[in-house]
C-alpha positions as a Python dict, from the first residue, in 0.01 Angstrom:
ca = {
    (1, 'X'): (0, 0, 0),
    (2, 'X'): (258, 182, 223),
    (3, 'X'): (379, 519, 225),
    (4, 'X'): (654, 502, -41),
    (5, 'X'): (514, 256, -295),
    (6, 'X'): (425, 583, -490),
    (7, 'X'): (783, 683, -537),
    (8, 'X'): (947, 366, -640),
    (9, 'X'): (997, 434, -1009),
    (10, 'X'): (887, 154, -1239),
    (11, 'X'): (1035, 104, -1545),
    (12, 'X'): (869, 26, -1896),
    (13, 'X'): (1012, -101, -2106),
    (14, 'X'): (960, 83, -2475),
    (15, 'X'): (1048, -231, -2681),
    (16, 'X'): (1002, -557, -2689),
    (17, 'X'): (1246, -837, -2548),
    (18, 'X'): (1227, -1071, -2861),
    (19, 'X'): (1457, -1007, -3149),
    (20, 'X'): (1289, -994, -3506),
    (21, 'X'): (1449, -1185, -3776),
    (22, 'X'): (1496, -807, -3989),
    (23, 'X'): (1691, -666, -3662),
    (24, 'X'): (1906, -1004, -3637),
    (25, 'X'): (2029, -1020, -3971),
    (26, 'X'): (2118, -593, -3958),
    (27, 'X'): (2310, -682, -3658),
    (28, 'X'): (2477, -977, -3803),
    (29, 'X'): (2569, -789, -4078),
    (30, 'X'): (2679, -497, -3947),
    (31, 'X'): (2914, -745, -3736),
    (32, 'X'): (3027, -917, -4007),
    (33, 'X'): (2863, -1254, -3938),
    (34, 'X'): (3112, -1290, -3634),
    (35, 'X'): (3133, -1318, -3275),
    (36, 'X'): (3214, -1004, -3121),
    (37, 'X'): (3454, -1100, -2866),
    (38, 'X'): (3600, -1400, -2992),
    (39, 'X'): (3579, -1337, -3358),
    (40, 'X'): (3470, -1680, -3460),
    (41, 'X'): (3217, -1690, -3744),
    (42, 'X'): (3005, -1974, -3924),
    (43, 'X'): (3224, -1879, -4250),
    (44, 'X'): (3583, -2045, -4123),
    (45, 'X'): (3391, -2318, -3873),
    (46, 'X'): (3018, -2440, -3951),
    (47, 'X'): (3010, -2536, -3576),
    (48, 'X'): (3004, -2189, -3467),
    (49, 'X'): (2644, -2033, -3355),
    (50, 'X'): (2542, -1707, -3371),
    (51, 'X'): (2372, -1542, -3151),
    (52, 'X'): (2214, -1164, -3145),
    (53, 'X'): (2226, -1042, -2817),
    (54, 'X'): (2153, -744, -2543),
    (55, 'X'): (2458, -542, -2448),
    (56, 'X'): (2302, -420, -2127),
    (57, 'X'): (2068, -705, -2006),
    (58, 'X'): (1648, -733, -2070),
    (59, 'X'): (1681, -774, -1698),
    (60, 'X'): (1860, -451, -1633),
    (61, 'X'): (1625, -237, -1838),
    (62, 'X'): (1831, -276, -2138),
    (63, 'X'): (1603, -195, -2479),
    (64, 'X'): (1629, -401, -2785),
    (65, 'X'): (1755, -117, -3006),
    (66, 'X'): (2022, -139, -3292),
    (67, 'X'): (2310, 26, -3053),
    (68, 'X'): (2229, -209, -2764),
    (69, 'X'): (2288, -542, -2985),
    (70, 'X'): (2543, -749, -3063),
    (71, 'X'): (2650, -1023, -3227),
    (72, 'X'): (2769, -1326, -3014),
    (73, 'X'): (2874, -1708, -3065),
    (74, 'X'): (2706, -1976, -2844),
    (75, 'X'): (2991, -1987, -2591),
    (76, 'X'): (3051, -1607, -2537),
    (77, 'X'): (2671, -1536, -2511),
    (78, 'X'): (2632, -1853, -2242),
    (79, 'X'): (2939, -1714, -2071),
    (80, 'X'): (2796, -1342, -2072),
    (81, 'X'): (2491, -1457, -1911),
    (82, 'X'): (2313, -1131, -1788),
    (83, 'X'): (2637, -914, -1704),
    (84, 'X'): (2654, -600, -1897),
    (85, 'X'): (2918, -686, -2174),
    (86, 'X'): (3003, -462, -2477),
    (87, 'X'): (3259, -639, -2697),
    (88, 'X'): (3549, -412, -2884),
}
């Protein structure tokens, strides 16, 4: 242990990193079943994938709370990887 291992804040996380099925579909829904930065949606092409997704990363201490969600296609979401992303 050295001298400043008891000053390094640690952060805990207050939710948990999986989605449930509940929170998906309110996100979904409140998104209107579309991607949020390229608009594509399962409705006009059944190839597109939805995802739900963190705005600010797991990784970066982002929670999985209703205002940190959003809804993404495939693409977008593999493109996003961890950066912190909020679509418009």
């Amino acid at each position: 242990k050295t001298e400043y291992e008891d000053e390094i804040p640690i952060y805990k996380h207050r939710t948990k990193r999986n989605i449930n099925w509940r929170l998906r579909f309110i996100i979904m829904r409140r998104d209107n079943f579309k991607c949020k930065i390229c608009g594509k949606s399962p409705a006009t092409n059944q190839t597109v994938e939805l995802h739900v997704d963190h705005i600010i990363p797991w990784a970066k201490n982002g929670e999985t709370v209703f205002e940190n969600l959003q809804t993404l296609c495939s693409i977008c979401n593999i493109g996003k990887s961890d950066l912190d992303i909020k679509a418009e």
